[in-house]
Coordinates of C-alpha atoms in Angstrom, one line a residue:
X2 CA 6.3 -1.4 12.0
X3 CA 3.9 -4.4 11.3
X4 CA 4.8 -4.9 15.4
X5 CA 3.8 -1.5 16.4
X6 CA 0.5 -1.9 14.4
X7 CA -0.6 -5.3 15.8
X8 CA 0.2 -3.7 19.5
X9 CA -1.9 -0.8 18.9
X10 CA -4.7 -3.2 17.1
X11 CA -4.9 -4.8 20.0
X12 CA -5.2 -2.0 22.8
X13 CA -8.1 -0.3 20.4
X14 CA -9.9 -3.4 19.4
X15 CA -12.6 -3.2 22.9
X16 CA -13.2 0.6 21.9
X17 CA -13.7 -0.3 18.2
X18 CA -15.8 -3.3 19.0
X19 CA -18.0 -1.5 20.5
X20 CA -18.7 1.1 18.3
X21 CA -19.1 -1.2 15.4
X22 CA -15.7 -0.5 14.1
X23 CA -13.0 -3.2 14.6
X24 CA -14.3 -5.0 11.0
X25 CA -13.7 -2.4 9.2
X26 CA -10.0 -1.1 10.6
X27 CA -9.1 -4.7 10.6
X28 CA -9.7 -5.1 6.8
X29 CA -7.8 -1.5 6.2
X30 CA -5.0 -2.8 8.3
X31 CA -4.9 -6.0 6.7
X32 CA -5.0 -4.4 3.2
X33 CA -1.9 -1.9 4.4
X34 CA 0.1 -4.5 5.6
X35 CA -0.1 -6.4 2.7
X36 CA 0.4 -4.1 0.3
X37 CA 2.6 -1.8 1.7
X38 CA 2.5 2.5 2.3
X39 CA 1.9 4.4 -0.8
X40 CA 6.0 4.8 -1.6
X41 CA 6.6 1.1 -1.3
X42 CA 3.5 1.0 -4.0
X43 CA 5.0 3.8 -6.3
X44 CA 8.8 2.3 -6.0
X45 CA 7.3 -1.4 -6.5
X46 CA 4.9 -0.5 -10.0
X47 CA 8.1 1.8 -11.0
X48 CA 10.9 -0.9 -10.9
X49 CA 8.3 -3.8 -12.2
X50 CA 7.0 -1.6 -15.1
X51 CA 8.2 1.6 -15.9
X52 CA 8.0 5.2 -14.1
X53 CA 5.2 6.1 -16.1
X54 CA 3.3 3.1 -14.2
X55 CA 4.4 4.3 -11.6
X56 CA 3.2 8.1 -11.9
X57 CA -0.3 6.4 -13.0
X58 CA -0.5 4.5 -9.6
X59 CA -0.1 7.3 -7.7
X60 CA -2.4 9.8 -9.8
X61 CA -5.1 7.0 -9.9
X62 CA -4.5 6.6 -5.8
X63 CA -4.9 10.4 -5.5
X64 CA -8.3 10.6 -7.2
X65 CA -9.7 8.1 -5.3
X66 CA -10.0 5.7 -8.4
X67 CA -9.8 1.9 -8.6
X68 CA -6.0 0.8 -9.7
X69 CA -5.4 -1.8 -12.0
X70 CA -1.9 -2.9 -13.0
X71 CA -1.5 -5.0 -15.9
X72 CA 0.6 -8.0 -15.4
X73 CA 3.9 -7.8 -16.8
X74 CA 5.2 -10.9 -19.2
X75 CA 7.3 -12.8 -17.1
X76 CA 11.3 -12.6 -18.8
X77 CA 10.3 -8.8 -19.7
X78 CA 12.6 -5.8 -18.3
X79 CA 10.5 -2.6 -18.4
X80 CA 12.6 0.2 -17.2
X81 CA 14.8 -1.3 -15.0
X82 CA 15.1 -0.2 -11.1
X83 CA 13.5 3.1 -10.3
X84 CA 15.8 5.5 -8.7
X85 CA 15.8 9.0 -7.2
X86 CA 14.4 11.9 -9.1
X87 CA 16.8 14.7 -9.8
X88 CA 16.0 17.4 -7.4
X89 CA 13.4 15.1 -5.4
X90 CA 14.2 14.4 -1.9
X91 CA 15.2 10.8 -2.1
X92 CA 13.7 7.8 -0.4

């Protein structure tokens, strides 16, 4: 994937030069290749902390708000692995 978005970077980066935007989708992309789509987020604050962190993460990405995780103790097990909800469809 990161592959496929570098490519397509690159073919657009003339167009969005010149209408001012290439700073702008740069950062994005930068920011969503480094922190990964929104179910990589949810499973990552779910297996680190707990589900309810990550249930938080995604109601706090859905409004729009700014999301602060609080830094788990290092040696501390909250939770354990997330898995699949019953009756969900999977991952």
């Amino acid at each position: 994937m990161r592959e496929v978005l570098h490519g397509m970077a690159v073919r657009l980066r003339p167009a969005l030069e010149a209408f001012g935007d290439w700073e702008h989708v740069h950062e994005l992309l930068a920011r969503a290749l480094a922190d990964g789509s929104a179910a990589h987020r949810l499973r990552r604050a779910a297996q680190d902390e707990d589900l309810l962190a990550g249930v938080a993460l995604l109601v706090a990405e859905t409004r729009g708000a700014p999301v602060v995780r609080a830094a788990v103790p290092t040696g501390t097990i909250r939770g354990g692995r997330a898995g699949p909800v019953a009756g969900g469809a999977g991952t």
